[in-house]
Amino acid sequence: MALAINKPFFNVTNCCLVPFVFSFFTFLKSIGSGTVNYVFSDIATEVAGYADVAKQIIDLAVFGAAQNRSYRRLADFTDAIGNRVSGSHNLEMAIKYMYNAMTQDGLDVHLEPVKIPHWVRGKESAEMIAPRAKSLAILGLGSSVGTPPEGIEAEVLVVQSFEELKRRASEAMGRIVVFNQPFVSYGETVAYRAYGASEAAKEGALATLIRSITPFSINSPHTGWQDYQAGVKRIPSACITVEDAELMWRMAQRGQKIVVRLTMGAKTLPDADSFNTVVEITGWQHPEQVVLLSGHLDSWDVGQGAMDDGGGAMISWEALSLIKDLGLRPRRTLRTVLWTAEEQGGVGAQQYYNLHKVNMSNFDLVMESDLGTFTPVALQFTGSDAARKVMAEVVKLLFPINTTKLEAHGEGTDISPWMQAGVPGASLHVADNRYFWFHHSEGDTMTVQDPQAMNLCSALWAVVAYVVADLQDMLPR
């Protein structure tokens, strides 16, 4: 369990840093039940009282002693550990690294055990044999089976959609199916990565090569998780580059016979032991009530996992550091969770939810950053209309960094179980037009990150979390 918060974080002065300005209360009594409810009539006035403390947080993060700290922490971490795929030794080392680093930062840290998938890529290669020899850059997809040791050599069928595959089903038997689907959006196009193997297997295909789910490529394959359908033969599946998918499409349109040899050593091992990493500043008045911030600590086994999601993890740590450094302690507990095995479908987060949902009524707000830490644009929010009115006032405090916009639909794999159960949720909307250029590829490195953008994300994350955690009342459901 978490240790008690260190005494220096709390005193009467800190407790009263923010003036609570109440215009008036309306007292309501339900005649039928005798229940007494206090309705705060002017939430805008209460939230506006946090303007000074919000500015202190922003100044510390953007201009003060904490400037560029989240970036430096991320660089130190990713340079030391590298990528951190579920079940790997690197992920185990990453959890130990963060536990020690956040403990040294003076925060209360503990680990909560979970079981996670352990898929291993192994050696892999692909080459076009006909109509000419060419090496193909590939990345096998998570959960994929491997090929026989000698590989699979077969003629290729190139299609651009599931519908085309169905129309040409008789041609798929005994072939490697190449999907050259256009990129529309990640949410729509990712279906080919997720389900392409099983859809092709239904038609008798031997393997699938799927155009990487990205709008931009410099011959860079992108990996990710894929799902086999129950009762369907499992065939090997990998992503190829946009360039090679389009090349084979053009060849097929000319009527040329395409032959590819694919070799993959992928295998799935028994589930591994791992941990969600939890760090807290305990609330002074309602320690049982929680505002949760989060990012995921695991990544894919390529690049450094700096953008996805090292940055989200670091700003979720940095938010607590900023609040601690200012000697602030909110009414409710601030809890940062660094999830494990998000890339395999939010595995660690689902087990956290299963363990803690018994206390669901005490979760005030759940927050997740998992779409990069580029320049922040807005806060995305899911909750009741009454809660949205509160959050609209909270984001006004971010005027000094020009991020006062509140958008609909908080999102995040790891917080989705909570939001589906009715807990308010928030996510960070950043200038993410380049996010899927680097996503799940060797290009996800520290070179993608910008220290000033991370300062702004940290400031936003800390202000929102602190103010919501310190308001007189929890967000209305």
Tab-separated table of N, CA, C and O in Angstrom, residues 92-209:
chain	number	residue	atom	x	y	z
A	92	GLU	N	10.729	-4.680	-17.579
A	92	GLU	CA	11.017	-4.916	-16.169
A	92	GLU	C	12.010	-3.883	-15.638
A	92	GLU	O	11.827	-3.317	-14.554
A	93	MET	N	13.051	-3.596	-16.422
A	93	MET	CA	14.044	-2.598	-16.023
A	93	MET	C	13.434	-1.199	-15.993
A	93	MET	O	13.789	-0.378	-15.141
A	94	ALA	N	12.522	-0.920	-16.922
A	94	ALA	CA	11.870	0.396	-16.967
A	94	ALA	C	11.051	0.639	-15.709
A	94	ALA	O	11.054	1.747	-15.149
A	95	ILE	N	10.334	-0.375	-15.251
A	95	ILE	CA	9.518	-0.238	-14.043
A	95	ILE	C	10.407	0.014	-12.829
A	95	ILE	O	10.113	0.890	-12.000
A	96	LYS	N	11.499	-0.718	-12.721
A	96	LYS	CA	12.440	-0.499	-11.622
A	96	LYS	C	13.038	0.905	-11.684
A	96	LYS	O	13.184	1.585	-10.655
A	97	TYR	N	13.384	1.346	-12.894
A	97	TYR	CA	13.960	2.684	-13.089
A	97	TYR	C	12.991	3.754	-12.592
A	97	TYR	O	13.379	4.660	-11.841
A	98	MET	N	11.728	3.658	-13.010
A	98	MET	CA	10.763	4.686	-12.639
A	98	MET	C	10.418	4.624	-11.160
A	98	MET	O	10.222	5.669	-10.518
A	99	TYR	N	10.342	3.437	-10.606
A	99	TYR	CA	10.088	3.315	-9.168
A	99	TYR	C	11.176	4.048	-8.385
A	99	TYR	O	10.890	4.846	-7.480
A	100	ASN	N	12.426	3.814	-8.739
A	100	ASN	CA	13.544	4.450	-8.033
A	100	ASN	C	13.575	5.951	-8.271
A	100	ASN	O	13.793	6.734	-7.338
A	101	ALA	N	13.351	6.374	-9.519
A	101	ALA	CA	13.430	7.798	-9.847
A	101	ALA	C	12.354	8.601	-9.139
A	101	ALA	O	12.618	9.694	-8.604
A	102	MET	N	11.139	8.089	-9.093
A	102	MET	CA	10.047	8.831	-8.454
A	102	MET	C	10.165	8.781	-6.933
A	102	MET	O	9.768	9.729	-6.253
A	103	THR	N	10.724	7.703	-6.405
A	103	THR	CA	11.000	7.653	-4.964
A	103	THR	C	12.044	8.692	-4.585
A	103	THR	O	11.895	9.418	-3.593
A	104	GLN	N	13.088	8.790	-5.403
A	104	GLN	CA	14.131	9.795	-5.160
A	104	GLN	C	13.596	11.208	-5.304
A	104	GLN	O	14.148	12.156	-4.727
A	105	ASP	N	12.518	11.362	-6.038
A	105	ASP	CA	11.875	12.666	-6.198
A	105	ASP	C	11.063	13.048	-4.962
A	105	ASP	O	10.493	14.139	-4.906
A	106	GLY	N	10.992	12.156	-3.984
A	106	GLY	CA	10.276	12.458	-2.749
A	106	GLY	C	8.804	12.130	-2.790
A	106	GLY	O	8.038	12.617	-1.944
A	107	LEU	N	8.386	11.317	-3.746
A	107	LEU	CA	6.985	10.936	-3.861
A	107	LEU	C	6.769	9.527	-3.311
A	107	LEU	O	7.705	8.734	-3.205
A	108	ASP	N	5.535	9.221	-2.962
A	108	ASP	CA	5.188	7.896	-2.448
A	108	ASP	C	4.843	6.990	-3.618
A	108	ASP	O	3.877	7.238	-4.345
A	109	VAL	N	5.607	5.924	-3.774
A	109	VAL	CA	5.482	5.042	-4.932
A	109	VAL	C	5.225	3.610	-4.471
A	109	VAL	O	5.822	3.160	-3.487
A	110	HIS	N	4.359	2.907	-5.169
A	110	HIS	CA	4.224	1.476	-4.945
A	110	HIS	C	3.882	0.788	-6.258
A	110	HIS	O	3.487	1.429	-7.239
A	111	LEU	N	4.065	-0.512	-6.280
A	111	LEU	CA	3.821	-1.315	-7.470
A	111	LEU	C	2.643	-2.252	-7.229
A	111	LEU	O	2.506	-2.807	-6.153
A	112	GLU	N	1.792	-2.407	-8.254
A	112	GLU	CA	0.654	-3.310	-8.167
A	112	GLU	C	0.815	-4.399	-9.220
A	112	GLU	O	0.853	-4.114	-10.418
A	113	PRO	N	0.937	-5.666	-8.798
A	113	PRO	CA	1.261	-6.750	-9.729
A	113	PRO	C	0.128	-7.070	-10.697
A	113	PRO	O	-1.057	-7.019	-10.348
A	114	VAL	N	0.519	-7.417	-11.922
A	114	VAL	CA	-0.421	-7.843	-12.971
A	114	VAL	C	0.250	-8.916	-13.823
A	114	VAL	O	1.463	-9.087	-13.782
A	115	LYS	N	-0.542	-9.622	-14.603
A	115	LYS	CA	-0.050	-10.571	-15.594
A	115	LYS	C	-0.232	-9.967	-16.984
A	115	LYS	O	-1.297	-9.406	-17.286
A	116	ILE	N	0.811	-10.098	-17.826
A	116	ILE	CA	0.751	-9.458	-19.136
A	116	ILE	C	1.231	-10.410	-20.231
A	116	ILE	O	1.995	-11.335	-19.974
A	117	PRO	N	0.803	-10.152	-21.482
A	117	PRO	CA	1.225	-11.002	-22.596
A	117	PRO	C	2.730	-10.911	-22.843
A	117	PRO	O	3.360	-9.886	-22.560
A	118	HIS	N	3.294	-12.006	-23.371
A	118	HIS	CA	4.728	-12.043	-23.679
A	118	HIS	C	4.906	-12.611	-25.087
A	118	HIS	O	5.022	-13.816	-25.278
A	119	TRP	N	4.888	-11.727	-26.050
A	119	TRP	CA	5.104	-12.072	-27.449
A	119	TRP	C	6.513	-11.663	-27.846
A	119	TRP	O	6.969	-10.572	-27.482
A	120	VAL	N	7.204	-12.529	-28.573
A	120	VAL	CA	8.585	-12.271	-28.986
A	120	VAL	C	8.645	-12.241	-30.505
A	120	VAL	O	8.161	-13.169	-31.178
A	121	ARG	N	9.253	-11.210	-31.057
A	121	ARG	CA	9.316	-11.023	-32.505
A	121	ARG	C	10.184	-12.087	-33.190
A	121	ARG	O	9.789	-12.675	-34.199
A	122	GLY	N	11.354	-12.313	-32.670
A	122	GLY	CA	12.284	-13.220	-33.342
A	122	GLY	C	12.842	-12.591	-34.608
A	122	GLY	O	12.558	-11.442	-34.952
A	123	LYS	N	13.636	-13.364	-35.321
A	123	LYS	CA	14.197	-12.875	-36.582
A	123	LYS	C	13.127	-12.898	-37.661
A	123	LYS	O	12.295	-13.812	-37.715
A	124	GLU	N	13.154	-11.893	-38.519
A	124	GLU	CA	12.143	-11.803	-39.566
A	124	GLU	C	12.725	-11.141	-40.804
A	124	GLU	O	13.616	-10.284	-40.710
A	125	SER	N	12.222	-11.539	-41.941
A	125	SER	CA	12.669	-10.950	-43.200
A	125	SER	C	11.640	-11.234	-44.281
A	125	SER	O	10.831	-12.168	-44.172
A	126	ALA	N	11.669	-10.416	-45.304
A	126	ALA	CA	10.812	-10.637	-46.463
A	126	ALA	C	11.544	-10.135	-47.695
A	126	ALA	O	12.251	-9.122	-47.642
A	127	GLU	N	11.372	-10.851	-48.786
A	127	GLU	CA	11.963	-10.402	-50.040
A	127	GLU	C	11.055	-10.771	-51.199
A	127	GLU	O	10.398	-11.813	-51.188
A	128	MET	N	11.012	-9.875	-52.143
A	128	MET	CA	10.284	-10.145	-53.369
A	128	MET	C	11.207	-10.931	-54.296
A	128	MET	O	12.348	-10.521	-54.542
A	129	ILE	N	10.716	-12.073	-54.793
A	129	ILE	CA	11.497	-12.932	-55.674
A	129	ILE	C	11.206	-12.613	-57.136
A	129	ILE	O	12.095	-12.655	-57.997
A	130	ALA	N	9.956	-12.309	-57.440
A	130	ALA	CA	9.531	-11.979	-58.797
A	130	ALA	C	8.473	-10.876	-58.705
A	130	ALA	O	7.745	-10.792	-57.719
A	131	PRO	N	8.381	-9.994	-59.703
A	131	PRO	CA	9.090	-10.044	-60.988
A	131	PRO	C	10.551	-9.602	-60.944
A	131	PRO	O	11.255	-9.707	-61.947
A	132	ARG	N	11.005	-9.107	-59.790
A	132	ARG	CA	12.428	-8.799	-59.622
A	132	ARG	C	12.788	-8.989	-58.167
A	132	ARG	O	11.914	-9.034	-57.290
A	133	ALA	N	14.056	-9.086	-57.902
A	133	ALA	CA	14.513	-9.271	-56.527
A	133	ALA	C	14.523	-7.931	-55.803
A	133	ALA	O	15.020	-6.927	-56.324
A	134	LYS	N	13.933	-7.937	-54.616
A	134	LYS	CA	13.918	-6.716	-53.796
A	134	LYS	C	13.692	-7.093	-52.340
A	134	LYS	O	12.778	-7.861	-52.027
A	135	SER	N	14.501	-6.523	-51.451
A	135	SER	CA	14.290	-6.704	-50.021
A	135	SER	C	13.113	-5.848	-49.578
A	135	SER	O	12.983	-4.689	-49.996
A	136	LEU	N	12.240	-6.418	-48.749
A	136	LEU	CA	11.081	-5.696	-48.237
A	136	LEU	C	11.265	-5.432	-46.747
A	136	LEU	O	11.524	-6.371	-45.979
A	137	ALA	N	11.135	-4.177	-46.321
A	137	ALA	CA	11.215	-3.839	-44.897
A	137	ALA	C	9.905	-4.232	-44.233
A	137	ALA	O	8.825	-3.826	-44.683
A	138	ILE	N	9.971	-5.041	-43.178
A	138	ILE	CA	8.755	-5.497	-42.496
A	138	ILE	C	8.901	-5.365	-40.994
A	138	ILE	O	10.006	-5.289	-40.457
A	139	LEU	N	7.777	-5.340	-40.311
A	139	LEU	CA	7.695	-5.514	-38.864
A	139	LEU	C	6.532	-6.443	-38.581
A	139	LEU	O	5.375	-6.141	-38.927
A	140	GLY	N	6.823	-7.599	-37.997
A	140	GLY	CA	5.771	-8.522	-37.611
A	140	GLY	C	4.818	-7.872	-36.625
A	140	GLY	O	5.199	-6.980	-35.854
A	141	LEU	N	3.572	-8.317	-36.641
A	141	LEU	CA	2.550	-7.735	-35.777
A	141	LEU	C	2.422	-8.529	-34.480
A	141	LEU	O	2.518	-9.757	-34.472
A	142	GLY	N	2.175	-7.806	-33.393
A	142	GLY	CA	2.050	-8.413	-32.091
A	142	GLY	C	0.990	-9.496	-32.048
A	142	GLY	O	-0.114	-9.302	-32.564
A	143	SER	N	1.307	-10.621	-31.469
A	143	SER	CA	0.514	-11.843	-31.339
A	143	SER	C	0.583	-12.724	-32.572
A	143	SER	O	0.013	-13.817	-32.589
A	144	SER	N	1.282	-12.267	-33.634
A	144	SER	CA	1.366	-13.088	-34.842
A	144	SER	C	2.107	-14.390	-34.565
A	144	SER	O	3.050	-14.439	-33.776
A	145	VAL	N	1.685	-15.436	-35.259
A	145	VAL	CA	2.453	-16.674	-35.266
A	145	VAL	C	3.614	-16.515	-36.236
A	145	VAL	O	3.626	-15.599	-37.071
A	146	GLY	N	4.586	-17.405	-36.124
A	146	GLY	CA	5.708	-17.387	-37.039
A	146	GLY	C	5.454	-18.250	-38.257
A	146	GLY	O	4.427	-18.940	-38.367
A	147	THR	N	6.378	-18.197	-39.175
A	147	THR	CA	6.346	-19.086	-40.338
A	147	THR	C	7.096	-20.368	-39.996
A	147	THR	O	7.790	-20.437	-38.965
A	148	PRO	N	7.019	-21.407	-40.830
A	148	PRO	CA	7.942	-22.529	-40.667
A	148	PRO	C	9.383	-22.011	-40.771
A	148	PRO	O	9.617	-20.936	-41.344
A	149	PRO	N	10.352	-22.742	-40.227
A	149	PRO	CA	11.746	-22.264	-40.248
A	149	PRO	C	12.242	-21.895	-41.646
A	149	PRO	O	13.028	-20.953	-41.802
A	150	GLU	N	11.776	-22.629	-42.649
A	150	GLU	CA	12.224	-22.350	-44.021
A	150	GLU	C	11.478	-21.175	-44.640
A	150	GLU	O	11.783	-20.716	-45.747
A	151	GLY	N	10.478	-20.650	-43.945
A	151	GLY	CA	9.712	-19.529	-44.447
A	151	GLY	C	8.562	-19.964	-45.330
A	151	GLY	O	8.297	-21.150	-45.529
A	152	ILE	N	7.851	-18.991	-45.869
A	152	ILE	CA	6.747	-19.209	-46.802
A	152	ILE	C	7.082	-18.480	-48.096
A	152	ILE	O	7.346	-17.271	-48.081
A	153	GLU	N	7.081	-19.189	-49.197
A	153	GLU	CA	7.291	-18.572	-50.503
A	153	GLU	C	6.033	-18.807	-51.331
A	153	GLU	O	5.627	-19.955	-51.547
A	154	ALA	N	5.406	-17.724	-51.763
A	154	ALA	CA	4.141	-17.882	-52.469
A	154	ALA	C	3.856	-16.669	-53.340
A	154	ALA	O	4.430	-15.583	-53.154
A	155	GLU	N	2.946	-16.879	-54.277
A	155	GLU	CA	2.487	-15.781	-55.114
A	155	GLU	C	1.637	-14.840	-54.262
A	155	GLU	O	1.017	-15.241	-53.273
A	156	VAL	N	1.614	-13.600	-54.669
A	156	VAL	CA	0.945	-12.542	-53.905
A	156	VAL	C	-0.367	-12.150	-54.576
A	156	VAL	O	-0.452	-12.058	-55.806
A	157	LEU	N	-1.385	-11.912	-53.755
A	157	LEU	CA	-2.626	-11.263	-54.185
A	157	LEU	C	-2.686	-9.910	-53.503
A	157	LEU	O	-2.653	-9.824	-52.275
A	158	VAL	N	-2.767	-8.839	-54.301
A	158	VAL	CA	-2.832	-7.490	-53.750
A	158	VAL	C	-4.267	-6.982	-53.820
A	158	VAL	O	-4.879	-6.983	-54.897
A	159	VAL	N	-4.800	-6.554	-52.665
A	159	VAL	CA	-6.146	-5.978	-52.614
A	159	VAL	C	-6.089	-4.655	-51.865
A	159	VAL	O	-5.144	-4.384	-51.122
A	160	GLN	N	-7.118	-3.839	-52.044
A	160	GLN	CA	-7.159	-2.526	-51.404
A	160	GLN	C	-8.227	-2.406	-50.335
A	160	GLN	O	-8.346	-1.351	-49.707
A	161	SER	N	-8.991	-3.487	-50.121
A	161	SER	CA	-10.042	-3.425	-49.111
A	161	SER	C	-10.495	-4.834	-48.768
A	161	SER	O	-10.220	-5.797	-49.500
A	162	PHE	N	-11.207	-4.957	-47.654
A	162	PHE	CA	-11.813	-6.231	-47.296
A	162	PHE	C	-12.848	-6.641	-48.352
A	162	PHE	O	-13.005	-7.827	-48.655
A	163	GLU	N	-13.550	-5.669	-48.902
A	163	GLU	CA	-14.564	-5.952	-49.903
A	163	GLU	C	-13.930	-6.559	-51.151
A	163	GLU	O	-14.467	-7.511	-51.739
A	164	GLU	N	-12.775	-6.011	-51.566
A	164	GLU	CA	-12.086	-6.571	-52.729
A	164	GLU	C	-11.607	-7.989	-52.439
A	164	GLU	O	-11.654	-8.870	-53.307
A	165	LEU	N	-11.141	-8.221	-51.224
A	165	LEU	CA	-10.726	-9.572	-50.848
A	165	LEU	C	-11.893	-10.546	-50.992
A	165	LEU	O	-11.716	-11.666	-51.507
A	166	LYS	N	-13.076	-10.154	-50.564
A	166	LYS	CA	-14.244	-11.019	-50.670
A	166	LYS	C	-14.582	-11.300	-52.139
A	166	LYS	O	-14.912	-12.426	-52.522
A	167	ARG	N	-14.505	-10.258	-52.966
A	167	ARG	CA	-14.816	-10.432	-54.388
A	167	ARG	C	-13.833	-11.374	-55.071
A	167	ARG	O	-14.179	-12.110	-55.991
A	168	ARG	N	-12.589	-11.351	-54.601
A	168	ARG	CA	-11.537	-12.131	-55.247
A	168	ARG	C	-11.111	-13.314	-54.370
A	168	ARG	O	-9.972	-13.761	-54.433
A	169	ALA	N	-12.030	-13.788	-53.566
A	169	ALA	CA	-11.712	-14.840	-52.594
A	169	ALA	C	-11.092	-16.072	-53.250
A	169	ALA	O	-10.180	-16.697	-52.690
A	170	SER	N	-11.535	-16.423	-54.443
A	170	SER	CA	-11.006	-17.621	-55.100
A	170	SER	C	-9.532	-17.489	-55.450
A	170	SER	O	-8.832	-18.492	-55.610
A	171	GLU	N	-9.048	-16.258	-55.549
A	171	GLU	CA	-7.639	-16.025	-55.889
A	171	GLU	C	-6.730	-16.047	-54.662
A	171	GLU	O	-5.496	-16.074	-54.791
A	172	ALA	N	-7.315	-16.001	-53.466
A	172	ALA	CA	-6.510	-15.890	-52.243
A	172	ALA	C	-5.952	-17.230	-51.779
A	172	ALA	O	-4.955	-17.267	-51.048
A	173	MET	N	-6.566	-18.314	-52.171
A	173	MET	CA	-6.157	-19.640	-51.717
A	173	MET	C	-4.682	-19.902	-52.042
A	173	MET	O	-4.254	-19.795	-53.189
A	174	GLY	N	-3.903	-20.223	-50.985
A	174	GLY	CA	-2.500	-20.577	-51.169
A	174	GLY	C	-1.586	-19.408	-51.470
A	174	GLY	O	-0.423	-19.604	-51.850
A	175	ARG	N	-2.077	-18.194	-51.286
A	175	ARG	CA	-1.268	-17.004	-51.591
A	175	ARG	C	-0.963	-16.192	-50.332
A	175	ARG	O	-1.574	-16.386	-49.277
A	176	ILE	N	-0.038	-15.272	-50.479
A	176	ILE	CA	0.200	-14.236	-49.470
A	176	ILE	C	-0.640	-13.027	-49.883
A	176	ILE	O	-0.478	-12.505	-50.987
A	177	VAL	N	-1.547	-12.626	-49.034
A	177	VAL	CA	-2.399	-11.474	-49.338
A	177	VAL	C	-1.717	-10.197	-48.870
A	177	VAL	O	-1.311	-10.078	-47.704
A	178	VAL	N	-1.574	-9.259	-49.781
A	178	VAL	CA	-1.046	-7.929	-49.467
A	178	VAL	C	-2.214	-6.949	-49.451
A	178	VAL	O	-2.944	-6.819	-50.448
A	179	PHE	N	-2.406	-6.279	-48.316
A	179	PHE	CA	-3.427	-5.223	-48.213
A	179	PHE	C	-2.769	-3.878	-48.496
A	179	PHE	O	-1.853	-3.450	-47.791
A	180	ASN	N	-3.246	-3.211	-49.541
A	180	ASN	CA	-2.757	-1.871	-49.882
A	180	ASN	C	-3.875	-0.857	-49.663
A	180	ASN	O	-4.214	-0.064	-50.537
A	181	GLN	N	-4.468	-0.899	-48.471
A	181	GLN	CA	-5.583	-0.010	-48.153
A	181	GLN	C	-5.082	1.431	-47.992
A	181	GLN	O	-4.022	1.677	-47.447
A	182	PRO	N	-5.838	2.417	-48.493
A	182	PRO	CA	-5.437	3.822	-48.286
A	182	PRO	C	-5.611	4.224	-46.824
A	182	PRO	O	-6.467	3.681	-46.120
A	183	PHE	N	-4.808	5.168	-46.371
A	183	PHE	CA	-4.951	5.688	-45.011
A	183	PHE	C	-6.056	6.742	-45.009
A	183	PHE	O	-5.951	7.769	-45.689
A	184	VAL	N	-7.108	6.474	-44.255
A	184	VAL	CA	-8.206	7.428	-44.099
A	184	VAL	C	-8.056	8.152	-42.763
A	184	VAL	O	-7.954	9.371	-42.701
A	185	SER	N	-8.045	7.383	-41.708
A	185	SER	CA	-7.740	7.856	-40.359
A	185	SER	C	-7.244	6.636	-39.608
A	185	SER	O	-7.510	5.495	-40.013
A	186	TYR	N	-6.558	6.865	-38.505
A	186	TYR	CA	-6.057	5.714	-37.768
A	186	TYR	C	-7.211	4.844	-37.270
A	186	TYR	O	-7.188	3.625	-37.403
A	187	GLY	N	-8.223	5.493	-36.721
A	187	GLY	CA	-9.337	4.757	-36.158
A	187	GLY	C	-10.038	3.869	-37.164
A	187	GLY	O	-10.519	2.784	-36.823
A	188	GLU	N	-10.107	4.303	-38.422
A	188	GLU	CA	-10.768	3.511	-39.456
A	188	GLU	C	-9.822	2.506	-40.103
A	188	GLU	O	-10.175	1.334	-40.304
A	189	THR	N	-8.618	2.946	-40.422
A	189	THR	CA	-7.707	2.117	-41.203
A	189	THR	C	-7.054	1.012	-40.384
A	189	THR	O	-6.646	-0.023	-40.933
A	190	VAL	N	-6.956	1.195	-39.065
A	190	VAL	CA	-6.292	0.200	-38.225
A	190	VAL	C	-7.000	-1.149	-38.252
A	190	VAL	O	-6.416	-2.188	-37.880
A	191	ALA	N	-8.228	-1.205	-38.724
A	191	ALA	CA	-8.941	-2.478	-38.823
A	191	ALA	C	-8.191	-3.477	-39.694
A	191	ALA	O	-8.259	-4.693	-39.459
A	192	TYR	N	-7.450	-2.994	-40.675
A	192	TYR	CA	-6.700	-3.901	-41.554
A	192	TYR	C	-5.544	-4.553	-40.809
A	192	TYR	O	-5.252	-5.737	-41.015
A	193	ARG	N	-4.893	-3.790	-39.962
A	193	ARG	CA	-3.828	-4.372	-39.139
A	193	ARG	C	-4.414	-5.351	-38.124
A	193	ARG	O	-3.868	-6.416	-37.886
A	194	ALA	N	-5.531	-4.976	-37.524
A	194	ALA	CA	-6.117	-5.781	-36.453
A	194	ALA	C	-6.723	-7.080	-36.967
A	194	ALA	O	-6.569	-8.138	-36.337
A	195	TYR	N	-7.408	-7.031	-38.105
A	195	TYR	CA	-8.216	-8.165	-38.547
A	195	TYR	C	-7.810	-8.737	-39.895
A	195	TYR	O	-8.409	-9.713	-40.360
A	196	GLY	N	-6.807	-8.144	-40.536
A	196	GLY	CA	-6.420	-8.575	-41.879
A	196	GLY	C	-6.041	-10.038	-41.960
A	196	GLY	O	-6.421	-10.746	-42.909
A	197	ALA	N	-5.278	-10.532	-40.970
A	197	ALA	CA	-4.818	-11.914	-41.018
A	197	ALA	C	-5.990	-12.888	-41.010
A	197	ALA	O	-6.052	-13.818	-41.821
A	198	SER	N	-6.933	-12.705	-40.109
A	198	SER	CA	-8.062	-13.630	-40.021
A	198	SER	C	-8.966	-13.539	-41.247
A	198	SER	O	-9.478	-14.559	-41.731
A	199	GLU	N	-9.161	-12.331	-41.759
A	199	GLU	CA	-10.010	-12.197	-42.952
A	199	GLU	C	-9.374	-12.904	-44.143
A	199	GLU	O	-10.071	-13.562	-44.934
A	200	ALA	N	-8.057	-12.792	-44.277
A	200	ALA	CA	-7.370	-13.474	-45.378
A	200	ALA	C	-7.351	-14.983	-45.162
A	200	ALA	O	-7.494	-15.764	-46.112
A	201	ALA	N	-7.172	-15.399	-43.900
A	201	ALA	CA	-7.130	-16.833	-43.587
A	201	ALA	C	-8.454	-17.512	-43.922
A	201	ALA	O	-8.478	-18.680	-44.325
A	202	LYS	N	-9.556	-16.797	-43.757
A	202	LYS	CA	-10.873	-17.362	-44.099
A	202	LYS	C	-10.945	-17.756	-45.572
A	202	LYS	O	-11.727	-18.641	-45.945
A	203	GLU	N	-10.144	-17.096	-46.399
A	203	GLU	CA	-10.155	-17.369	-47.837
A	203	GLU	C	-9.004	-18.275	-48.244
A	203	GLU	O	-8.720	-18.439	-49.441
A	204	GLY	N	-8.297	-18.834	-47.260
A	204	GLY	CA	-7.250	-19.794	-47.566
A	204	GLY	C	-5.874	-19.220	-47.781
A	204	GLY	O	-4.966	-19.918	-48.275
A	205	ALA	N	-5.661	-17.943	-47.393
A	205	ALA	CA	-4.344	-17.330	-47.555
A	205	ALA	C	-3.333	-17.961	-46.612
A	205	ALA	O	-3.677	-18.474	-45.539
A	206	LEU	N	-2.046	-17.909	-47.003
A	206	LEU	CA	-0.967	-18.474	-46.195
A	206	LEU	C	-0.388	-17.458	-45.214
A	206	LEU	O	0.153	-17.834	-44.178
A	207	ALA	N	-0.462	-16.176	-45.552
A	207	ALA	CA	0.098	-15.103	-44.714
A	207	ALA	C	-0.450	-13.782	-45.218
A	207	ALA	O	-1.025	-13.705	-46.317
A	208	THR	N	-0.261	-12.726	-44.426
A	208	THR	CA	-0.657	-11.377	-44.856
A	208	THR	C	0.478	-10.398	-44.648
A	208	THR	O	1.222	-10.470	-43.661
A	209	LEU	N	0.589	-9.489	-45.596
A	209	LEU	CA	1.478	-8.338	-45.484
A	209	LEU	C	0.596	-7.104	-45.632
A	209	LEU	O	-0.102	-6.956	-46.643
